Amino acid sequence: MSFRGSVINPDRFHPSQIKFYLILLPIAAFMVLPILFIVNQAFKPLDELFLFPPRIFVQNPTMENFNLLLKTGSGTSVPMSRYLFNSIFVSFVAVFLNMALSVMAGYALSKRRFRTRNTLFRINQMALMFVPIAVAIPRYLVLVRLSIINTYWAHILPMIAMPVSLFLVKQFIDQVPDSLVEAARIDGAGDFLIIRKVIVPLITPALATVAIITFQMMWNNVEASNYWVSDETLKTFVFYLQTLTQQAQGTAAQSIAGAGMAAAAGLILFLPNLLIFVLMQSKVMNTMSHSGIK
């Protein structure tokens, strides 16, 4: 389909697209700069780390920052592998439970009819306004009442009911035709079977987005390790790396080496988030484009 010499959605490159590339390519290059800086910073020797003005690209790459991080970590009482296991375990459990809870709650708010349905959804939307630090004390009180302080659940429980996850999933379920749900119900399917056989296959992009958001928040979360978990064997990998870099920066002489360790630790923490987003970014874009459409 063409319009005044241009082609809409061409299968291959067309000269009419040049004007878009002239705008999008500089924007894309500008957005990639922080990623390039994080990667290059981790491989910079100390003289380049403190260079002014700073450079984005490393001139003499080295693995010394990573070697120093591993050597420092090997002297701790708890091995690095334990912290890494904790982060992986709580992240995947939280992702699974958050997806399950979001689907069930989204289905109830979208396809079931009850008196307080709209009120509950408005409360969920209001919860989007609160930053995590604003609810830290209520979270702590809940964890104490449930007697799960110093357990894996102290990491997991605050992350399995995320308002943004319910909002995205509910908006996607709204687009599922009611006729499909009614047809399944006529065939004798219950709510859980409808969710598993009808709803979940149709909202895969939204679930992928929820998985990414939950994983990133759990992987980078240090709140539980700082405030709710005192057992060192239950703390997470991000807490471990932050502790190492802070100890290395304790004195003026140590702060130089600590800067290199902090750069290496930052890259290690950043890579899983980048990898999971790159692999599933198409589903994220699809979710965002549909989340406000009914």
mmCIF file of N, CA, C and O in Angstrom, residues 104 107-113 173 177-195 197-199:
data_model
loop_
_atom_site.group_PDB
_atom_site.id
_atom_site.type_symbol
_atom_site.label_atom_id
_atom_site.label_comp_id
_atom_site.label_asym_id
_atom_site.label_seq_id
_atom_site.Cartn_x
_atom_site.Cartn_y
_atom_site.Cartn_z
ATOM 1 N N MET A 104 -5.105 -15.003 38.435
ATOM 2 C CA MET A 104 -6.352 -15.322 39.144
ATOM 3 C C MET A 104 -7.100 -14.063 39.563
ATOM 4 O O MET A 104 -8.329 -13.969 39.397
ATOM 5 N N TYR A 107 -8.451 -12.307 36.396
ATOM 6 C CA TYR A 107 -9.632 -13.008 35.873
ATOM 7 C C TYR A 107 -10.865 -12.662 36.702
ATOM 8 O O TYR A 107 -11.948 -12.405 36.151
ATOM 9 N N ALA A 108 -10.719 -12.659 38.021
ATOM 10 C CA ALA A 108 -11.862 -12.344 38.882
ATOM 11 C C ALA A 108 -12.355 -10.920 38.651
ATOM 12 O O ALA A 108 -13.568 -10.674 38.580
ATOM 13 N N LEU A 109 -11.430 -9.971 38.512
ATOM 14 C CA LEU A 109 -11.823 -8.573 38.318
ATOM 15 C C LEU A 109 -12.360 -8.300 36.923
ATOM 16 O O LEU A 109 -13.090 -7.334 36.717
ATOM 17 N N SER A 110 -11.987 -9.135 35.972
ATOM 18 C CA SER A 110 -12.390 -8.885 34.587
ATOM 19 C C SER A 110 -13.631 -9.685 34.167
ATOM 20 O O SER A 110 -14.530 -9.136 33.516
ATOM 21 N N LYS A 111 -13.693 -10.952 34.543
ATOM 22 C CA LYS A 111 -14.729 -11.831 34.006
ATOM 23 C C LYS A 111 -15.792 -12.266 35.025
ATOM 24 O O LYS A 111 -16.791 -12.852 34.637
ATOM 25 N N ARG A 112 -15.559 -12.008 36.282
ATOM 26 C CA ARG A 112 -16.558 -12.328 37.287
ATOM 27 C C ARG A 112 -17.312 -11.066 37.694
ATOM 28 O O ARG A 112 -16.770 -9.975 37.654
ATOM 29 N N ARG A 113 -18.555 -11.216 38.093
ATOM 30 C CA ARG A 113 -19.389 -10.080 38.459
ATOM 31 C C ARG A 113 -19.695 -10.128 39.949
ATOM 32 O O ARG A 113 -20.323 -11.063 40.427
ATOM 33 N N ILE A 173 -6.790 -9.337 30.014
ATOM 34 C CA ILE A 173 -7.926 -10.257 30.113
ATOM 35 C C ILE A 173 -9.213 -9.574 29.671
ATOM 36 O O ILE A 173 -10.127 -10.223 29.144
ATOM 37 N N PRO A 177 -12.635 -12.187 24.586
ATOM 38 C CA PRO A 177 -14.100 -12.144 24.417
ATOM 39 C C PRO A 177 -14.821 -12.952 25.495
ATOM 40 O O PRO A 177 -14.428 -14.067 25.828
ATOM 41 N N ASP A 178 -15.876 -12.365 26.020
ATOM 42 C CA ASP A 178 -16.681 -13.067 27.023
ATOM 43 C C ASP A 178 -17.304 -14.341 26.453
ATOM 44 O O ASP A 178 -17.578 -15.291 27.198
ATOM 45 N N SER A 179 -17.508 -14.358 25.137
ATOM 46 C CA SER A 179 -18.118 -15.541 24.520
ATOM 47 C C SER A 179 -17.238 -16.775 24.676
ATOM 48 O O SER A 179 -17.748 -17.898 24.818
ATOM 49 N N LEU A 180 -15.902 -16.592 24.646
ATOM 50 C CA LEU A 180 -15.008 -17.731 24.839
ATOM 51 C C LEU A 180 -15.144 -18.293 26.253
ATOM 52 O O LEU A 180 -15.177 -19.511 26.453
ATOM 53 N N VAL A 181 -15.225 -17.408 27.211
ATOM 54 C CA VAL A 181 -15.364 -17.843 28.595
ATOM 55 C C VAL A 181 -16.704 -18.532 28.811
ATOM 56 O O VAL A 181 -16.789 -19.584 29.464
ATOM 57 N N GLU A 182 -17.765 -17.957 28.247
ATOM 58 C CA GLU A 182 -19.092 -18.551 28.407
ATOM 59 C C GLU A 182 -19.182 -19.904 27.716
ATOM 60 O O GLU A 182 -19.816 -20.839 28.226
ATOM 61 N N ALA A 183 -18.540 -20.030 26.555
ATOM 62 C CA ALA A 183 -18.556 -21.308 25.847
ATOM 63 C C ALA A 183 -17.848 -22.390 26.661
ATOM 64 O O ALA A 183 -18.321 -23.535 26.748
ATOM 65 N N ALA A 184 -16.726 -22.028 27.259
ATOM 66 C CA ALA A 184 -16.009 -22.991 28.103
ATOM 67 C C ALA A 184 -16.836 -23.368 29.328
ATOM 68 O O ALA A 184 -16.851 -24.524 29.756
ATOM 69 N N ARG A 185 -17.542 -22.380 29.877
ATOM 70 C CA ARG A 185 -18.359 -22.654 31.062
ATOM 71 C C ARG A 185 -19.544 -23.567 30.712
ATOM 72 O O ARG A 185 -19.924 -24.436 31.497
ATOM 73 N N ILE A 186 -20.119 -23.359 29.531
ATOM 74 C CA ILE A 186 -21.221 -24.227 29.084
ATOM 75 C C ILE A 186 -20.743 -25.663 28.904
ATOM 76 O O ILE A 186 -21.478 -26.636 29.164
ATOM 77 N N ASP A 187 -19.483 -25.813 28.453
ATOM 78 C CA ASP A 187 -18.919 -27.149 28.271
ATOM 79 C C ASP A 187 -18.555 -27.815 29.588
ATOM 80 O O ASP A 187 -18.060 -28.949 29.598
ATOM 81 N N GLY A 188 -18.773 -27.121 30.695
ATOM 82 C CA GLY A 188 -18.537 -27.726 31.999
ATOM 83 C C GLY A 188 -17.220 -27.354 32.655
ATOM 84 O O GLY A 188 -16.876 -27.901 33.705
ATOM 85 N N ALA A 189 -16.490 -26.420 32.073
ATOM 86 C CA ALA A 189 -15.202 -26.019 32.640
ATOM 87 C C ALA A 189 -15.405 -25.094 33.835
ATOM 88 O O ALA A 189 -16.246 -24.202 33.808
ATOM 89 N N GLY A 190 -14.619 -25.318 34.872
ATOM 90 C CA GLY A 190 -14.635 -24.440 36.028
ATOM 91 C C GLY A 190 -13.693 -23.265 35.825
ATOM 92 O O GLY A 190 -13.014 -23.143 34.792
ATOM 93 N N ASP A 191 -13.631 -22.390 36.820
ATOM 94 C CA ASP A 191 -12.809 -21.187 36.684
ATOM 95 C C ASP A 191 -11.340 -21.507 36.488
ATOM 96 O O ASP A 191 -10.675 -20.892 35.646
ATOM 97 N N PHE A 192 -10.810 -22.460 37.247
ATOM 98 C CA PHE A 192 -9.389 -22.772 37.129
ATOM 99 C C PHE A 192 -9.066 -23.391 35.773
ATOM 100 O O PHE A 192 -8.004 -23.113 35.191
ATOM 101 N N LEU A 193 -9.956 -24.214 35.251
ATOM 102 C CA LEU A 193 -9.730 -24.799 33.923
ATOM 103 C C LEU A 193 -9.833 -23.723 32.842
ATOM 104 O O LEU A 193 -9.063 -23.731 31.870
ATOM 105 N N ILE A 194 -10.748 -22.784 32.993
ATOM 106 C CA ILE A 194 -10.865 -21.672 32.042
ATOM 107 C C ILE A 194 -9.601 -20.835 32.048
ATOM 108 O O ILE A 194 -9.082 -20.432 30.988
ATOM 109 N N ILE A 195 -9.091 -20.565 33.236
ATOM 110 C CA ILE A 195 -7.856 -19.775 33.325
ATOM 111 C C ILE A 195 -6.713 -20.500 32.629
ATOM 112 O O ILE A 195 -5.942 -19.883 31.874
ATOM 113 N N LYS A 197 -6.804 -23.067 30.330
ATOM 114 C CA LYS A 197 -6.966 -23.460 28.938
ATOM 115 C C LYS A 197 -7.342 -22.294 28.015
ATOM 116 O O LYS A 197 -7.039 -22.337 26.817
ATOM 117 N N VAL A 198 -7.981 -21.268 28.550
ATOM 118 C CA VAL A 198 -8.472 -20.169 27.707
ATOM 119 C C VAL A 198 -7.695 -18.881 27.949
ATOM 120 O O VAL A 198 -7.166 -18.271 27.009
ATOM 121 N N ILE A 199 -7.605 -18.482 29.206
ATOM 122 C CA ILE A 199 -7.043 -17.165 29.520
ATOM 123 C C ILE A 199 -5.527 -17.132 29.326
ATOM 124 O O ILE A 199 -5.002 -16.261 28.615
#
